[in-house]
Backbone as a ProteinNet text record, in pm:
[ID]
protein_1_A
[PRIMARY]
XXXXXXXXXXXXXXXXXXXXXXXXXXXXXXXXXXXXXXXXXXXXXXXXXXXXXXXXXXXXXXXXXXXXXXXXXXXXXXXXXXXXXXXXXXXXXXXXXXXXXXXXXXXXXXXXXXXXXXXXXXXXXXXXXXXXXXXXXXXXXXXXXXXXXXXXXXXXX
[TERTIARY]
-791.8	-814	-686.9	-572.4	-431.1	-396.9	-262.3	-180.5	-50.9	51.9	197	224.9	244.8	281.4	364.6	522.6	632.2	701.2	753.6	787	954.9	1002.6	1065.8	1221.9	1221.9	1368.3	1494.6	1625.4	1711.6	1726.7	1735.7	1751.1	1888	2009.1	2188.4	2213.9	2157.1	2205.2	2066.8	2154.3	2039.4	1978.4	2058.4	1959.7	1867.7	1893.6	1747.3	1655.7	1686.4	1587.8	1489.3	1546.1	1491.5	1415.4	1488.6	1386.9	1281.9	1269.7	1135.6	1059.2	1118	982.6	966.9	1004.7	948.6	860.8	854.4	772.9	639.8	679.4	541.1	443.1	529.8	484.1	376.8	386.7	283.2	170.3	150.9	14.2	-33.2	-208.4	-253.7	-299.8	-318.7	-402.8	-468	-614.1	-740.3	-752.8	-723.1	-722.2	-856.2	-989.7	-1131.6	-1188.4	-1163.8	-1180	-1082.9	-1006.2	-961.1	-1079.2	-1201	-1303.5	-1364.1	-1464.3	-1552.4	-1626.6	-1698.3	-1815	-1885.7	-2027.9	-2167.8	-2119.8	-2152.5	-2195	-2273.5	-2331.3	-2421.1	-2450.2	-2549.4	-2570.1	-2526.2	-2418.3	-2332.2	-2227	-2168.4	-2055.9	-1990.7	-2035.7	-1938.3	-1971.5	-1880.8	-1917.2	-2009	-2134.7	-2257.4	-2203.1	-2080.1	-2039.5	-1985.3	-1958	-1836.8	-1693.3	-1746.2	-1570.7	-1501.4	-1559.9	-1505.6	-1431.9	-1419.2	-1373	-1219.2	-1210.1	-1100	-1025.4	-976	-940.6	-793.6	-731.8	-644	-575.2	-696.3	-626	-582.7	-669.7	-620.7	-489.4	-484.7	-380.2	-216.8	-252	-141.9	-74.3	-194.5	-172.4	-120.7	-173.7	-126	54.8	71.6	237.1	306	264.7	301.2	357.8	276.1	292.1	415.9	400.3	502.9	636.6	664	776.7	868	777.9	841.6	832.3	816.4	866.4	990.8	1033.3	1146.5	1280.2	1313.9	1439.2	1572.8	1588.5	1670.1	1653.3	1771.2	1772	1731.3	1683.5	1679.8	1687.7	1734.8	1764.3	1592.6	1515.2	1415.7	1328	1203.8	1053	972.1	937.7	856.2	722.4	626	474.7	448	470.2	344.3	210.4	113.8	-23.1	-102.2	-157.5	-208	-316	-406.4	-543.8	-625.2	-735	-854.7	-941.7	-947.3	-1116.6	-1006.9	-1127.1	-1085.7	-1127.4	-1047	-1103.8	-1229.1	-1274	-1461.1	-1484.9	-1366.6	-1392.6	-1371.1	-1455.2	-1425	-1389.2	-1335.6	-1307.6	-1209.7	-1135	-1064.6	-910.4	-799.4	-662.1	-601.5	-662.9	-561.8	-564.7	-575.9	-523.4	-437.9	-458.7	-357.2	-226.4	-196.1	-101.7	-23.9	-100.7	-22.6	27.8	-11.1	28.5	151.4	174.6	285.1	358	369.7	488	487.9	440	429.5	558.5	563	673.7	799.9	814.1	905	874.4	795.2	734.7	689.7	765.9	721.8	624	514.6	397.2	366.3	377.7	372.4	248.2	186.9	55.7	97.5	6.1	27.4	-143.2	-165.7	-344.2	-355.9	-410.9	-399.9	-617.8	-580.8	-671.4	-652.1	-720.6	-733.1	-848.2	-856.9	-933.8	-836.2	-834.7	-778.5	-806.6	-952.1	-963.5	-909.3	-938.9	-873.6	-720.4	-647.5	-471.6	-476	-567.8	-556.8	-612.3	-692	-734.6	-557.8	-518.8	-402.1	-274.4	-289.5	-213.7	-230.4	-330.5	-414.7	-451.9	-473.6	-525.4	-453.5	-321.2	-270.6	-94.3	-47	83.1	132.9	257.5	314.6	434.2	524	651.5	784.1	907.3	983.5	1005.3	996.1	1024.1	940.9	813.9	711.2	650.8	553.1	497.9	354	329.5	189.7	218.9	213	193.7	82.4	55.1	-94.4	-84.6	-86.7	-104.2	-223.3	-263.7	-359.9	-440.3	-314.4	-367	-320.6	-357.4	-298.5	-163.6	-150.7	-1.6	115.4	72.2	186.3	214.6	199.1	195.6	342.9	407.8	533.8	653.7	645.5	743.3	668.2	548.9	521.3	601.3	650.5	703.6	845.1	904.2	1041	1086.6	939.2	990.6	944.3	883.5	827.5	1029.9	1050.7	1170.9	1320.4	1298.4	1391.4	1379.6	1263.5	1165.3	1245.4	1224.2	1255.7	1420.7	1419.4	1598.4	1711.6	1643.7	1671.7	1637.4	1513.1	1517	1581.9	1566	1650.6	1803.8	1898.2	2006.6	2024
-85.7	-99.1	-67.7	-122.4	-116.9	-95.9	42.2	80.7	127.9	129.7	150.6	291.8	344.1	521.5	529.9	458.9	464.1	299.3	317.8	188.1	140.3	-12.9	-27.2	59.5	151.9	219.3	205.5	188.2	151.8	291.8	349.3	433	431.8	487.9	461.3	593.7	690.6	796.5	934.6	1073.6	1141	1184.1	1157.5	1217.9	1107	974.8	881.5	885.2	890.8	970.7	1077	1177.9	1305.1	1269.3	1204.9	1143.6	1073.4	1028.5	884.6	1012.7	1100	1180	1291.3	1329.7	1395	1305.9	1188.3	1137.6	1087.1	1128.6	1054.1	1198.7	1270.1	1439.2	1460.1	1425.9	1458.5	1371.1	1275.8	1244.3	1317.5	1309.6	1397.1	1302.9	1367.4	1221.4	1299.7	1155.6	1240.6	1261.2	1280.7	1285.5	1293.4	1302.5	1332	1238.2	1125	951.1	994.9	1079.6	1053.6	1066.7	1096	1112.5	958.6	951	855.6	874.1	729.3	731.9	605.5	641.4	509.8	389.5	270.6	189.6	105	-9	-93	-156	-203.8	-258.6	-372.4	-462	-605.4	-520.3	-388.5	-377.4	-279	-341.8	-358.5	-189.9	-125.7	41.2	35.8	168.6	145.8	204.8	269.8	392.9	281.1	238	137.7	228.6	345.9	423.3	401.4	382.4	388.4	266.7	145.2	25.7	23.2	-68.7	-105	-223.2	-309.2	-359.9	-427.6	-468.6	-466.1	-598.7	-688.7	-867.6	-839.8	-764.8	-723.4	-632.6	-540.2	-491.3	-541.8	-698.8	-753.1	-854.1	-907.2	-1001.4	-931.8	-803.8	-733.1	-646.7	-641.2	-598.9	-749.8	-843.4	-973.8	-987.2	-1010.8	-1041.2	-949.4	-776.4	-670.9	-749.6	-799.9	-828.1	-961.2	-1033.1	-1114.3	-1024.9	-973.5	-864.8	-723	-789.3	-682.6	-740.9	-602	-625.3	-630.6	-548.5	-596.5	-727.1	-784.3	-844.4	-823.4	-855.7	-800.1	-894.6	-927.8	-973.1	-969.4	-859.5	-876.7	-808.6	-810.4	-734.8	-726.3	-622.6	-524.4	-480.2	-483.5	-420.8	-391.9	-247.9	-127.1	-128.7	-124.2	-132.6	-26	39.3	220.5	202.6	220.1	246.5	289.4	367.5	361.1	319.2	199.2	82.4	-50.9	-139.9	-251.2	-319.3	-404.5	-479.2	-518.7	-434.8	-448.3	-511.3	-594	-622	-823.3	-883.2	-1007.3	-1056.6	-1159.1	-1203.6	-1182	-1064.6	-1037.8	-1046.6	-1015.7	-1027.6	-1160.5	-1176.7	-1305.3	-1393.8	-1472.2	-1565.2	-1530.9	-1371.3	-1278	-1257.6	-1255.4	-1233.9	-1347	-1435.5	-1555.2	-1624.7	-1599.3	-1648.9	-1572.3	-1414.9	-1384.8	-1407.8	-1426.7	-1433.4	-1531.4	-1656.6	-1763.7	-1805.5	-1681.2	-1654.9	-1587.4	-1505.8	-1471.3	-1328.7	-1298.5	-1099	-1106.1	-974.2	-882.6	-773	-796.1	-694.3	-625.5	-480.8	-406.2	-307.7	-245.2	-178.6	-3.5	30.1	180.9	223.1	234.1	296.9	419.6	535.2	621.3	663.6	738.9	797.1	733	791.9	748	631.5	525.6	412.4	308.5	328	213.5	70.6	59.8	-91.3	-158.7	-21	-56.8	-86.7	-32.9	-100.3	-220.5	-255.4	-392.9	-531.6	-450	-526.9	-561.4	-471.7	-469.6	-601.2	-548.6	-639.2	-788.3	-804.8	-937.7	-1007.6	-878.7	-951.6	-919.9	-810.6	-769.2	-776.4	-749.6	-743.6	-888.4	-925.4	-1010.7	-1052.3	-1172.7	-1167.3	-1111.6	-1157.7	-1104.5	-954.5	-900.9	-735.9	-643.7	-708.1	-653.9	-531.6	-460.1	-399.9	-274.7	-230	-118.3	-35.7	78.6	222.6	299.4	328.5	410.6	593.6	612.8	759.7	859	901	1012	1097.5	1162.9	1311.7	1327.5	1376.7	1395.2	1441.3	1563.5	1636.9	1566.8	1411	1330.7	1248.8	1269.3	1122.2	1151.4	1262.8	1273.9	1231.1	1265.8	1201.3	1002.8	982.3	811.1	758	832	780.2	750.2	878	878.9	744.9	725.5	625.4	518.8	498.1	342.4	311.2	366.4	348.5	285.1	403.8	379.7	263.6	207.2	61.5	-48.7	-15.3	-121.7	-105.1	-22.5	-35.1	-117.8	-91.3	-157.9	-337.9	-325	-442	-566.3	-501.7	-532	-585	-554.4	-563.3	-684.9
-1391.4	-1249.1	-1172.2	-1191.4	-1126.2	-1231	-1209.3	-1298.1	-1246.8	-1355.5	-1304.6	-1294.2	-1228.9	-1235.8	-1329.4	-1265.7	-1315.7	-1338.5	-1452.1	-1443.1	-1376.4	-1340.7	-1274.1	-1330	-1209	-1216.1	-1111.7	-1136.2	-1034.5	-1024.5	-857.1	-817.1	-760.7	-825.8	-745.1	-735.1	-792.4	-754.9	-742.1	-680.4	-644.7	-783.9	-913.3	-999.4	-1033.1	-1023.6	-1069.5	-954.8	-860.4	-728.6	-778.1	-846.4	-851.8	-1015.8	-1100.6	-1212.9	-1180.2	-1069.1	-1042.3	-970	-871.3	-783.3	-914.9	-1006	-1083.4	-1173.3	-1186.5	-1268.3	-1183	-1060.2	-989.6	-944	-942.6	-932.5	-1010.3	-1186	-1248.6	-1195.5	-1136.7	-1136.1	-990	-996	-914.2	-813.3	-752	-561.4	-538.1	-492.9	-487.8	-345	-257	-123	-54.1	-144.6	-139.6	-27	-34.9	-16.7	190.3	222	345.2	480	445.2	520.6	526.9	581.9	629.9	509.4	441.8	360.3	396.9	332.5	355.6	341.8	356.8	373.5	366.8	286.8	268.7	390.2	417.6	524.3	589.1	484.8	491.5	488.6	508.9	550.5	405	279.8	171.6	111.2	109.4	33.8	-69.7	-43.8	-125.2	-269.5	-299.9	-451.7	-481	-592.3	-642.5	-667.4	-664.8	-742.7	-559.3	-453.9	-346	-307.9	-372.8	-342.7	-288.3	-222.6	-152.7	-201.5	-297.9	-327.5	-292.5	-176.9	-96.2	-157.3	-202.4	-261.2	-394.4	-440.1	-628.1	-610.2	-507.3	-508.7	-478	-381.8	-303.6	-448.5	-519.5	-635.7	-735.5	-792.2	-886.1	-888.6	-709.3	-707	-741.3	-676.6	-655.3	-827.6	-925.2	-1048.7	-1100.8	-1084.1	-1139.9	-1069.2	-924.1	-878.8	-988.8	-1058.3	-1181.6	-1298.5	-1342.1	-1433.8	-1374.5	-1278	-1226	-1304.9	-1377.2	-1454.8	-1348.3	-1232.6	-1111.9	-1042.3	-981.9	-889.7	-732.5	-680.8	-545.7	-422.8	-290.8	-228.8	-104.5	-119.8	-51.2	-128.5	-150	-190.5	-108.8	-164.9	-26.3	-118.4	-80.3	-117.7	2	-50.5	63.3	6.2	136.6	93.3	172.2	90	154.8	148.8	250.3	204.1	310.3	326.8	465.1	440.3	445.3	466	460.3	471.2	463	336.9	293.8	141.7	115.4	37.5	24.8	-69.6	-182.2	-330	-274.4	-326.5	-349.1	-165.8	-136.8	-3	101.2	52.8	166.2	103.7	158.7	173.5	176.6	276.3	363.3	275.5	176.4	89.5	-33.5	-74.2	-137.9	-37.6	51.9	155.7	166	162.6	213.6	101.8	-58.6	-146.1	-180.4	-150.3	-183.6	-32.8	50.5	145.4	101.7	87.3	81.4	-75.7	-139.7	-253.2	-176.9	-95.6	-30.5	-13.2	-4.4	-62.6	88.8	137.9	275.8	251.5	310.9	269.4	432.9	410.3	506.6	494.3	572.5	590.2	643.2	501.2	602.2	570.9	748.2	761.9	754.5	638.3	652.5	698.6	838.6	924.3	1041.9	1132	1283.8	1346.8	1251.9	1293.4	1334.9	1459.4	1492.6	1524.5	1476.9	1473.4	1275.3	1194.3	1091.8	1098.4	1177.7	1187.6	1241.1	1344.9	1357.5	1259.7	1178.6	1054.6	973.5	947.2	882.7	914.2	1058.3	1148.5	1139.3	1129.3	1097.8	979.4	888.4	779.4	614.9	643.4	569.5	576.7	696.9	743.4	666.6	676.6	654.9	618.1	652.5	614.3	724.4	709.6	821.7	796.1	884.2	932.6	848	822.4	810	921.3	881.2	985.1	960.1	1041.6	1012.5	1052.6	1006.6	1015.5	986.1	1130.4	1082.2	1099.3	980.4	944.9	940.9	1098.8	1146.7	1078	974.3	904	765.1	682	569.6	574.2	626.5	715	744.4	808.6	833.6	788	598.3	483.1	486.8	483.8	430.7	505.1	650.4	757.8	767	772.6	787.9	663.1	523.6	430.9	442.1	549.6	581.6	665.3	757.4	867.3	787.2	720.5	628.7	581.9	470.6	409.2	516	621.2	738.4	802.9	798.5	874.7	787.3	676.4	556.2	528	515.9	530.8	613.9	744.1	847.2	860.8	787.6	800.3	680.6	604.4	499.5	524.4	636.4	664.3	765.4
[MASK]
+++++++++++++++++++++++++++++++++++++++++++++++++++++++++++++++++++++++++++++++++++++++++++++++++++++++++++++++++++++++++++++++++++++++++++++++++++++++++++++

């Protein structure tokens, strides 16, 4: 269900930079899923391969952050997705169990629903200098990544 691309690497210089984006290079993204799809009539996506899983996803970084062979002074889980959590009850008690550990969980909405960023805002965001970023188009995954990092950097300090 959840899997590690790459596993935890300290990035200090530009060649472990360029070792981690070459190792994330080989895998492929299905970008298929950036459109609109059906719906059950309670809301919850009628395909199962379409699920949104946003609490399995917040619990499952949550756990990798105690298996981090670094130290770190802040943790950060980015959470990507377009829908809202269709699996089981929602976020918000996944959210609050990891800030509630010290973990800053930030939102990036990728498409132009903007009542979905305010879902985010509400039911996903969390933690100091947290925040949402909602990403329009496929086109602008690569600069929202520049400003995510720059977001977190900053706040980090």
């Amino acid at each position: 269900r959840f899997e590690v691309l790459v596993p935890w690497s300290l990035i200090g210089s530009t060649d472990g930079a360029e070792r981690v984006a070459s190792a994330l290079r080989r895998f492929e993204i299905d970008r298929s899923t950036w459109a609109r799809h059906g719906h059950d009539s309670d809301g919850r996506l009628s395909r199962p391969d379409f699920r949104t899983d946003i609490s399995g996803a917040i619990d499952f970084a949550a756990k990798l952050e105690l298996l981090a062979p670094y130290a770190s002074s802040r943790t950060v889980i980015n959470i990507a997705a377009n829908g809202r959590d269709n699996v089981a009850d929602g976020p918000r008690a996944a959210r609050d169990r990891a800030v509630a550990s010290g973990i800053v969980i930030n939102g990036l909405v990728m498409g132009d629903k903007d009542a979905l960023a305010d879902y985010f805002r509400e039911h996903v965001q969390g933690g100091g200098g947290s925040f949402v970023l909602q990403i329009r188009e496929p086109a602008a995954v690569t600069q929202a990544m520049v400003e995510k990092l720059l977001r977190d950097l900053i706040a980090a300090r």
